[in-house]
PDB file of C-alpha atoms and ligand atoms in Angstrom:
ATOM      1  CA  UNK A   1      -4.286  -7.027 -17.538  1.00 88.00           C
ATOM      2  CA  UNK A   2      -0.596  -6.046 -17.744  1.00 85.00           C
ATOM      3  CA  UNK A   3       2.146  -5.330 -14.966  1.00 95.00           C
ATOM      4  CA  UNK A   4       5.553  -3.615 -15.260  1.00 95.00           C
ATOM      5  CA  UNK A   5       6.597  -5.783 -12.191  1.00 92.00           C
ATOM      6  CA  UNK A   6       6.905  -8.964 -10.434  1.00 93.00           C
ATOM      7  CA  UNK A   7       8.733 -10.348  -7.650  1.00 95.00           C
ATOM      8  CA  UNK A   8       7.852 -14.001  -7.893  1.00 95.00           C
ATOM      9  CA  UNK A   9       8.378 -15.005  -4.142  1.00 96.00           C
ATOM     10  CA  UNK A  10       8.185 -12.698  -1.271  1.00 97.00           C
ATOM     11  CA  UNK A  11       8.174 -13.683   2.243  1.00 97.00           C
ATOM     12  CA  UNK A  12       7.239 -10.300   3.710  1.00 94.00           C
ATOM     13  CA  UNK A  13       4.371  -8.245   1.446  1.00 95.00           C
ATOM     14  CA  UNK A  14       1.618 -10.780   2.906  1.00 97.00           C
ATOM     15  CA  UNK A  15       1.352 -11.644   6.604  1.00 94.00           C
ATOM     16  CA  UNK A  16       2.298 -14.957   7.558  1.00 95.00           C
ATOM     17  CA  UNK A  17       1.915 -15.825   4.103  1.00 97.00           C
ATOM     18  CA  UNK A  18       4.141 -16.839   0.733  1.00 98.00           C
ATOM     19  CA  UNK A  19       3.170 -14.346  -2.088  1.00 98.00           C
ATOM     20  CA  UNK A  20       3.802 -13.270  -5.757  1.00 98.00           C
ATOM     21  CA  UNK A  21       4.009  -9.063  -6.027  1.00 98.00           C
ATOM     22  CA  UNK A  22       2.517  -7.562  -9.075  1.00 98.00           C
ATOM     23  CA  UNK A  23       3.102  -4.161  -9.512  1.00 97.00           C
ATOM     24  CA  UNK A  24       0.416  -2.286 -12.097  1.00 97.00           C
ATOM     25  CA  UNK A  25       2.086   0.992 -13.409  1.00 95.00           C
ATOM     26  CA  UNK A  26       0.637   4.571 -13.217  1.00 95.00           C
ATOM     27  CA  UNK A  27      -0.678   6.992 -10.175  1.00 96.00           C
ATOM     28  CA  UNK A  28      -2.755   9.467  -9.342  1.00 96.00           C
ATOM     29  CA  UNK A  29      -0.570  10.657  -6.655  1.00 97.00           C
ATOM     30  CA  UNK A  30       3.301  11.955  -7.141  1.00 97.00           C
ATOM     31  CA  UNK A  31       4.823  11.759  -3.578  1.00 97.00           C
ATOM     32  CA  UNK A  32       8.271  13.104  -3.864  1.00 97.00           C
ATOM     33  CA  UNK A  33       9.911  10.266  -1.912  1.00 97.00           C
ATOM     34  CA  UNK A  34       8.386   7.352  -4.095  1.00 96.00           C
ATOM     35  CA  UNK A  35      10.691   4.613  -4.893  1.00 93.00           C
ATOM     36  CA  UNK A  36       8.470   3.407  -7.514  1.00 92.00           C
ATOM     37  CA  UNK A  37       8.966   6.791 -10.501  1.00 93.00           C
ATOM     38  CA  UNK A  38       9.424   3.884 -13.433  1.00 93.00           C
ATOM     39  CA  UNK A  39       6.477   2.272 -12.212  1.00 93.00           C
ATOM     40  CA  UNK A  40       4.452   5.615 -12.037  1.00 92.00           C
ATOM     41  CA  UNK A  41       5.698   6.285 -15.779  1.00 91.00           C
ATOM     42  CA  UNK A  42       4.729   3.390 -17.333  1.00 89.00           C
ATOM     43  CA  UNK A  43       8.169   2.402 -18.056  1.00 90.00           C
ATOM     44  CA  UNK A  44       9.783  -0.598 -17.784  1.00 88.00           C
ATOM     45  CA  UNK A  45       9.244  -4.340 -19.529  1.00 91.00           C
ATOM     46  CA  UNK A  46       5.642  -5.511 -20.084  1.00 94.00           C
ATOM     47  CA  UNK A  47       4.764  -8.412 -17.843  1.00 95.00           C
ATOM     48  CA  UNK A  48       1.480 -10.303 -19.153  1.00 95.00           C
ATOM     49  CA  UNK A  49      -1.756 -12.140 -17.303  1.00 95.00           C
ATOM     50  CA  UNK A  50      -0.380 -14.958 -19.719  1.00 95.00           C
ATOM     51  CA  UNK A  51       2.874 -15.038 -17.988  1.00 95.00           C
ATOM     52  CA  UNK A  52       1.354 -14.444 -14.767  1.00 96.00           C
ATOM     53  CA  UNK A  53      -0.868 -17.392 -14.951  1.00 97.00           C
ATOM     54  CA  UNK A  54       1.356 -19.737 -16.123  1.00 97.00           C
ATOM     55  CA  UNK A  55       4.024 -18.742 -13.352  1.00 97.00           C
ATOM     56  CA  UNK A  56       0.968 -19.059 -10.367  1.00 97.00           C
ATOM     57  CA  UNK A  57       0.435 -22.957 -12.091  1.00 96.00           C
ATOM     58  CA  UNK A  58       3.774 -23.667 -11.357  1.00 96.00           C
ATOM     59  CA  UNK A  59       4.040 -22.259  -8.163  1.00 96.00           C
ATOM     60  CA  UNK A  60       1.019 -23.313  -7.077  1.00 94.00           C
ATOM     61  CA  UNK A  61       1.930 -25.561  -4.367  1.00 95.00           C
ATOM     62  CA  UNK A  62       4.240 -23.178  -2.471  1.00 97.00           C
ATOM     63  CA  UNK A  63       2.229 -19.718  -3.025  1.00 98.00           C
ATOM     64  CA  UNK A  64      -0.806 -19.026  -0.952  1.00 98.00           C
ATOM     65  CA  UNK A  65      -1.369 -15.093  -1.797  1.00 98.00           C
ATOM     66  CA  UNK A  66      -0.906 -12.703  -4.874  1.00 98.00           C
ATOM     67  CA  UNK A  67      -0.033  -9.440  -3.840  1.00 98.00           C
ATOM     68  CA  UNK A  68      -1.411  -6.715  -6.602  1.00 98.00           C
ATOM     69  CA  UNK A  69       1.072  -3.784  -5.432  1.00 97.00           C
ATOM     70  CA  UNK A  70       1.644  -0.176  -7.550  1.00 90.00           C
ATOM     71  CA  UNK A  71       1.404   2.408  -8.998  1.00 92.00           C
ATOM     72  CA  UNK A  72      -1.830   2.381  -8.462  1.00 97.00           C
ATOM     73  CA  UNK A  73      -3.853  -0.673  -8.779  1.00 98.00           C
ATOM     74  CA  UNK A  74      -7.951   0.805  -8.623  1.00 98.00           C
ATOM     75  CA  UNK A  75      -6.731   2.908 -11.644  1.00 96.00           C
ATOM     76  CA  UNK A  76      -7.106  -0.505 -13.921  1.00 96.00           C
ATOM     77  CA  UNK A  77     -10.396  -1.248 -15.068  1.00 94.00           C
ATOM     78  CA  UNK A  78      -9.488  -4.456 -15.745  1.00 96.00           C
ATOM     79  CA  UNK A  79      -8.525  -5.083 -11.836  1.00 97.00           C
ATOM     80  CA  UNK A  80     -11.865  -6.678 -11.107  1.00 97.00           C
ATOM     81  CA  UNK A  81     -11.871  -9.334 -13.436  1.00 97.00           C
ATOM     82  CA  UNK A  82      -8.169 -10.150 -12.933  1.00 97.00           C
ATOM     83  CA  UNK A  83      -8.882 -10.790  -8.853  1.00 98.00           C
ATOM     84  CA  UNK A  84     -11.638 -12.839 -10.419  1.00 98.00           C
ATOM     85  CA  UNK A  85      -9.544 -15.020 -12.126  1.00 97.00           C
ATOM     86  CA  UNK A  86      -6.669 -14.970  -9.250  1.00 98.00           C
ATOM     87  CA  UNK A  87      -9.741 -16.161  -6.519  1.00 98.00           C
ATOM     88  CA  UNK A  88     -11.009 -18.736  -8.700  1.00 97.00           C
ATOM     89  CA  UNK A  89      -7.637 -20.367  -8.652  1.00 96.00           C
ATOM     90  CA  UNK A  90      -7.650 -20.725  -4.832  1.00 97.00           C
ATOM     91  CA  UNK A  91      -5.550 -18.018  -3.875  1.00 98.00           C
ATOM     92  CA  UNK A  92      -5.125 -15.506  -1.304  1.00 98.00           C
ATOM     93  CA  UNK A  93      -5.353 -11.414  -2.569  1.00 98.00           C
ATOM     94  CA  UNK A  94      -3.676  -9.073  -0.688  1.00 98.00           C
ATOM     95  CA  UNK A  95      -4.862  -5.245  -2.725  1.00 98.00           C
ATOM     96  CA  UNK A  96      -2.157  -2.474  -1.850  1.00 98.00           C
ATOM     97  CA  UNK A  97      -3.819   1.092  -2.940  1.00 98.00           C
ATOM     98  CA  UNK A  98      -3.639   4.674  -1.673  1.00 98.00           C
ATOM     99  CA  UNK A  99      -7.243   4.855  -1.038  1.00 98.00           C
ATOM    100  CA  UNK A 100      -8.930   6.912  -3.699  1.00 98.00           C
ATOM    101  CA  UNK A 101     -11.418   4.759  -5.141  1.00 98.00           C
ATOM    102  CA  UNK A 102     -13.476   3.543  -2.132  1.00 98.00           C
ATOM    103  CA  UNK A 103     -16.110   2.201  -4.392  1.00 98.00           C
ATOM    104  CA  UNK A 104     -13.652  -0.373  -5.910  1.00 98.00           C
ATOM    105  CA  UNK A 105     -12.849  -1.594  -2.531  1.00 98.00           C
ATOM    106  CA  UNK A 106     -16.236  -1.786  -1.803  1.00 98.00           C
ATOM    107  CA  UNK A 107     -17.287  -4.179  -4.435  1.00 98.00           C
ATOM    108  CA  UNK A 108     -14.009  -6.125  -3.884  1.00 98.00           C
ATOM    109  CA  UNK A 109     -15.027  -6.501   0.011  1.00 98.00           C
ATOM    110  CA  UNK A 110     -18.627  -7.054  -0.396  1.00 97.00           C
ATOM    111  CA  UNK A 111     -17.833  -9.943  -3.261  1.00 97.00           C
ATOM    112  CA  UNK A 112     -15.299 -11.596  -0.889  1.00 97.00           C
ATOM    113  CA  UNK A 113     -12.389 -10.922  -3.564  1.00 98.00           C
ATOM    114  CA  UNK A 114      -9.918  -9.237  -1.328  1.00 98.00           C
ATOM    115  CA  UNK A 115      -8.282 -10.721   1.830  1.00 98.00           C
ATOM    116  CA  UNK A 116      -6.364  -8.359   3.048  1.00 98.00           C
ATOM    117  CA  UNK A 117      -5.781  -4.663   2.224  1.00 98.00           C
ATOM    118  CA  UNK A 118      -2.819  -2.177   2.819  1.00 98.00           C
ATOM    119  CA  UNK A 119      -4.034   1.322   2.636  1.00 98.00           C
ATOM    120  CA  UNK A 120      -1.451   4.032   2.228  1.00 98.00           C
ATOM    121  CA  UNK A 121      -1.934   7.398   4.625  1.00 98.00           C
ATOM    122  CA  UNK A 122      -0.143   9.966   2.918  1.00 98.00           C
ATOM    123  CA  UNK A 123      -0.573  12.561   5.685  1.00 98.00           C
ATOM    124  CA  UNK A 124      -3.125  14.286   8.109  1.00 98.00           C
ATOM    125  CA  UNK A 125      -5.722  15.354   5.687  1.00 97.00           C
ATOM    126  CA  UNK A 126      -4.769  19.156   5.446  1.00 96.00           C
ATOM    127  CA  UNK A 127      -1.080  18.129   3.896  1.00 97.00           C
ATOM    128  CA  UNK A 128      -2.491  15.412   1.717  1.00 98.00           C
ATOM    129  CA  UNK A 129      -2.141  18.386  -1.745  1.00 97.00           C
ATOM    130  CA  UNK A 130       1.608  19.016  -0.457  1.00 96.00           C
ATOM    131  CA  UNK A 131       2.577  15.219   0.134  1.00 97.00           C
ATOM    132  CA  UNK A 132       0.927  13.876  -2.758  1.00 98.00           C
ATOM    133  CA  UNK A 133       1.079  16.969  -4.807  1.00 96.00           C
ATOM    134  CA  UNK A 134      -2.181  16.158  -7.004  1.00 96.00           C
ATOM    135  CA  UNK A 135      -5.792  17.582  -6.004  1.00 91.00           C
ATOM    136  CA  UNK A 136      -8.066  14.719  -4.896  1.00 87.00           C
ATOM    137  CA  UNK A 137     -11.054  14.016  -2.766  1.00 93.00           C
ATOM    138  CA  UNK A 138     -10.307  13.614   1.063  1.00 97.00           C
ATOM    139  CA  UNK A 139     -13.611  12.794   0.923  1.00 98.00           C
ATOM    140  CA  UNK A 140     -12.841   9.471  -1.065  1.00 98.00           C
ATOM    141  CA  UNK A 141      -9.806   8.703   1.437  1.00 98.00           C
ATOM    142  CA  UNK A 142     -11.803   8.730   4.566  1.00 98.00           C
ATOM    143  CA  UNK A 143     -14.392   6.699   2.759  1.00 98.00           C
ATOM    144  CA  UNK A 144     -12.146   4.438   2.324  1.00 98.00           C
ATOM    145  CA  UNK A 145     -10.837   4.169   5.805  1.00 98.00           C
ATOM    146  CA  UNK A 146     -14.360   3.720   7.194  1.00 98.00           C
ATOM    147  CA  UNK A 147     -14.881   1.041   4.940  1.00 98.00           C
ATOM    148  CA  UNK A 148     -11.703  -0.899   6.135  1.00 98.00           C
ATOM    149  CA  UNK A 149     -12.417  -0.368   9.495  1.00 98.00           C
ATOM    150  CA  UNK A 150     -16.038  -1.497   9.358  1.00 97.00           C
ATOM    151  CA  UNK A 151     -15.025  -4.516   7.333  1.00 97.00           C
ATOM    152  CA  UNK A 152     -13.895  -8.384   8.591  1.00 95.00           C
ATOM    153  CA  UNK A 153     -11.249  -8.137   6.213  1.00 96.00           C
ATOM    154  CA  UNK A 154      -7.582  -7.718   7.380  1.00 97.00           C
ATOM    155  CA  UNK A 155      -6.083  -4.644   6.539  1.00 98.00           C
ATOM    156  CA  UNK A 156      -3.270  -2.311   7.508  1.00 98.00           C
ATOM    157  CA  UNK A 157      -2.971   1.799   7.512  1.00 98.00           C
ATOM    158  CA  UNK A 158       0.914   2.571   6.692  1.00 98.00           C
ATOM    159  CA  UNK A 159       2.457   5.951   6.295  1.00 98.00           C
ATOM    160  CA  UNK A 160       6.017   6.834   5.119  1.00 98.00           C
ATOM    161  CA  UNK A 161       8.178   8.529   7.339  1.00 97.00           C
ATOM    162  CA  UNK A 162      10.231  11.584   5.428  1.00 96.00           C
ATOM    163  CA  UNK A 163      11.603  14.742   7.526  1.00 96.00           C
ATOM    164  CA  UNK A 164      10.969  16.506   4.883  1.00 96.00           C
ATOM    165  CA  UNK A 165       7.553  16.213   4.604  1.00 97.00           C
ATOM    166  CA  UNK A 166       5.636  15.489   7.720  1.00 98.00           C
ATOM    167  CA  UNK A 167       6.257  16.117  11.519  1.00 97.00           C
ATOM    168  CA  UNK A 168       6.098  14.198  14.541  1.00 97.00           C
ATOM    169  CA  UNK A 169       2.875  16.146  14.939  1.00 97.00           C
ATOM    170  CA  UNK A 170       1.793  15.154  11.749  1.00 98.00           C
ATOM    171  CA  UNK A 171       2.281  11.747  12.269  1.00 98.00           C
ATOM    172  CA  UNK A 172       0.271  11.876  16.001  1.00 98.00           C
ATOM    173  CA  UNK A 173      -2.857  13.404  14.097  1.00 98.00           C
ATOM    174  CA  UNK A 174      -2.954  10.350  11.697  1.00 98.00           C
ATOM    175  CA  UNK A 175      -2.402   8.295  14.552  1.00 98.00           C
ATOM    176  CA  UNK A 176      -5.602  10.138  16.313  1.00 98.00           C
ATOM    177  CA  UNK A 177      -7.133   9.554  13.367  1.00 98.00           C
ATOM    178  CA  UNK A 178      -6.633   5.899  12.603  1.00 98.00           C
ATOM    179  CA  UNK A 179      -7.126   4.927  16.330  1.00 98.00           C
ATOM    180  CA  UNK A 180      -8.371   1.739  17.043  1.00 97.00           C
ATOM    181  CA  UNK A 181      -8.044   0.335  13.372  1.00 98.00           C
ATOM    182  CA  UNK A 182      -6.567  -3.501  13.408  1.00 97.00           C
ATOM    183  CA  UNK A 183      -2.988  -2.415  12.791  1.00 97.00           C
ATOM    184  CA  UNK A 184      -0.520   0.764  11.908  1.00 98.00           C
ATOM    185  CA  UNK A 185       2.599   0.361  10.254  1.00 98.00           C
ATOM    186  CA  UNK A 186       5.264   3.604   9.704  1.00 98.00           C
ATOM    187  CA  UNK A 187       7.611   2.541   7.565  1.00 97.00           C
ATOM    188  CA  UNK A 188      10.792   4.923   7.609  1.00 97.00           C
ATOM    189  CA  UNK A 189      12.144   6.505   4.026  1.00 97.00           C
ATOM    190  CA  UNK A 190      14.926   4.780   2.210  1.00 96.00           C
ATOM    191  CA  UNK A 191      16.773   6.525  -0.212  1.00 96.00           C
ATOM    192  CA  UNK A 192      17.737   5.042  -3.565  1.00 96.00           C
ATOM    193  CA  UNK A 193      18.289   5.608  -7.198  1.00 94.00           C
ATOM    194  CA  UNK A 194      14.395   5.387  -8.299  1.00 94.00           C
ATOM    195  CA  UNK A 195      12.942   8.064  -5.728  1.00 96.00           C
ATOM    196  CA  UNK A 196      10.678  10.657  -7.967  1.00 96.00           C
ATOM    197  CA  UNK A 197      12.675  13.232  -6.860  1.00 95.00           C
ATOM    198  CA  UNK A 198      16.226  12.004  -6.781  1.00 95.00           C
ATOM    199  CA  UNK A 199      18.265  10.537  -4.660  1.00 96.00           C
ATOM    200  CA  UNK A 200      20.232  12.115  -1.540  1.00 96.00           C
ATOM    201  CA  UNK A 201      17.008  14.495  -1.330  1.00 95.00           C
ATOM    202  CA  UNK A 202      15.317  13.102   1.799  1.00 97.00           C
ATOM    203  CA  UNK A 203      15.717  11.863   5.018  1.00 97.00           C
ATOM    204  CA  UNK A 204      14.473   9.287   7.226  1.00 97.00           C
ATOM    205  CA  UNK A 205      13.526   9.890  10.813  1.00 97.00           C
ATOM    206  CA  UNK A 206      16.025   9.520  13.520  1.00 96.00           C
ATOM    207  CA  UNK A 207      15.854   6.339  15.951  1.00 95.00           C
ATOM    208  CA  UNK A 208      15.020   8.723  18.818  1.00 96.00           C
ATOM    209  CA  UNK A 209      12.507  10.417  16.737  1.00 96.00           C
ATOM    210  CA  UNK A 210      11.048   7.327  15.937  1.00 97.00           C
ATOM    211  CA  UNK A 211      11.238   5.860  19.828  1.00 96.00           C
ATOM    212  CA  UNK A 212       9.501   8.944  20.666  1.00 97.00           C
ATOM    213  CA  UNK A 213       6.806   8.629  18.652  1.00 97.00           C
ATOM    214  CA  UNK A 214       6.482   4.775  19.112  1.00 97.00           C
ATOM    215  CA  UNK A 215       5.804   5.272  22.945  1.00 97.00           C
ATOM    216  CA  UNK A 216       3.104   8.327  22.584  1.00 96.00           C
ATOM    217  CA  UNK A 217       0.893   6.051  19.461  1.00 97.00           C
ATOM    218  CA  UNK A 218       1.718   2.114  20.207  1.00 94.00           C
ATOM    219  CA  UNK A 219      -1.023   1.520  22.537  1.00 96.00           C
ATOM    220  CA  UNK A 220      -3.749   3.144  20.348  1.00 98.00           C
ATOM    221  CA  UNK A 221      -3.691   0.117  17.928  1.00 98.00           C
ATOM    222  CA  UNK A 222      -3.700  -3.465  18.533  1.00 97.00           C
ATOM    223  CA  UNK A 223      -0.904  -4.148  16.078  1.00 97.00           C
ATOM    224  CA  UNK A 224       1.523  -1.288  15.775  1.00 97.00           C
ATOM    225  CA  UNK A 225       5.117  -1.551  14.061  1.00 96.00           C
ATOM    226  CA  UNK A 226       7.690   0.496  13.314  1.00 96.00           C
ATOM    227  CA  UNK A 227       9.545  -0.640   9.524  1.00 89.00           C
ATOM    228  CA  UNK A 228      13.054   0.737   9.474  1.00 77.00           C
TER     229      UNK A 228
HETATM  230  S1  SF4 B 301       4.366   6.263  -3.501  1.00 86.02           S
HETATM  231 FE1  SF4 B 301       2.673   4.969  -4.069  1.00 86.02          FE
HETATM  232  S2  SF4 B 301       0.853   6.501  -4.414  1.00 86.02           S
HETATM  233 FE2  SF4 B 301       2.958   7.647  -4.036  1.00 86.02          FE
HETATM  234  S3  SF4 B 301       3.075   8.284  -6.322  1.00 86.02           S
HETATM  235 FE3  SF4 B 301       4.243   6.292  -5.933  1.00 86.02          FE
HETATM  236  S4  SF4 B 301       2.954   4.605  -5.946  1.00 86.02           S
HETATM  237 FE4  SF4 B 301       1.736   6.690  -6.207  1.00 86.02          FE
END
């Protein structure tokens, strides 16, 4: 399996663990606010599996985990065998996903090959085609949500907040659906030069709006946080 990005040491991508983050290329969504646009178009230097394992071997004393992010990692048919090799080396595995491939999540969970899954919830279900700009199976998204909620692994759901795409009511709708899930995080939009639709096109929610949303939904989840 090849990668298009590599963050050698991260203290924030896996809760309470030190991890390496690997970014896969390609995505089946086209979220306008995506800050990984080079990745979804498969641009950038290729990082080989060999290089990754070499690094992991050298750093195994300080690293707890490997986080596989994207793009969308579940689009790669070598993901399963790659994760198997990572687990054989004794690392925890975190997977970031948009939830479009529940069958892959199911297999990984069933075979104890994944320890933490972070799944993006892009919008209330009726707005998925607007936010992702793709026609996808909402059934698959719901199946992935169910899988995580019923599993014993650690997981989080997370939603990116962007004023042009989501309203406060949308966030409430999502939170109602996810109510009772282990963790729900809101990530306020951050502008940058790699945004898919370009810089200065989108805005984050204001502090006041975030406060109102927080007051309304924080009681729905054992762990709720706004990442600003
Ligand atoms: S934000 Fe995530 S799901 Fe959306 S296009 Fe970018 S990589 Fe794909």
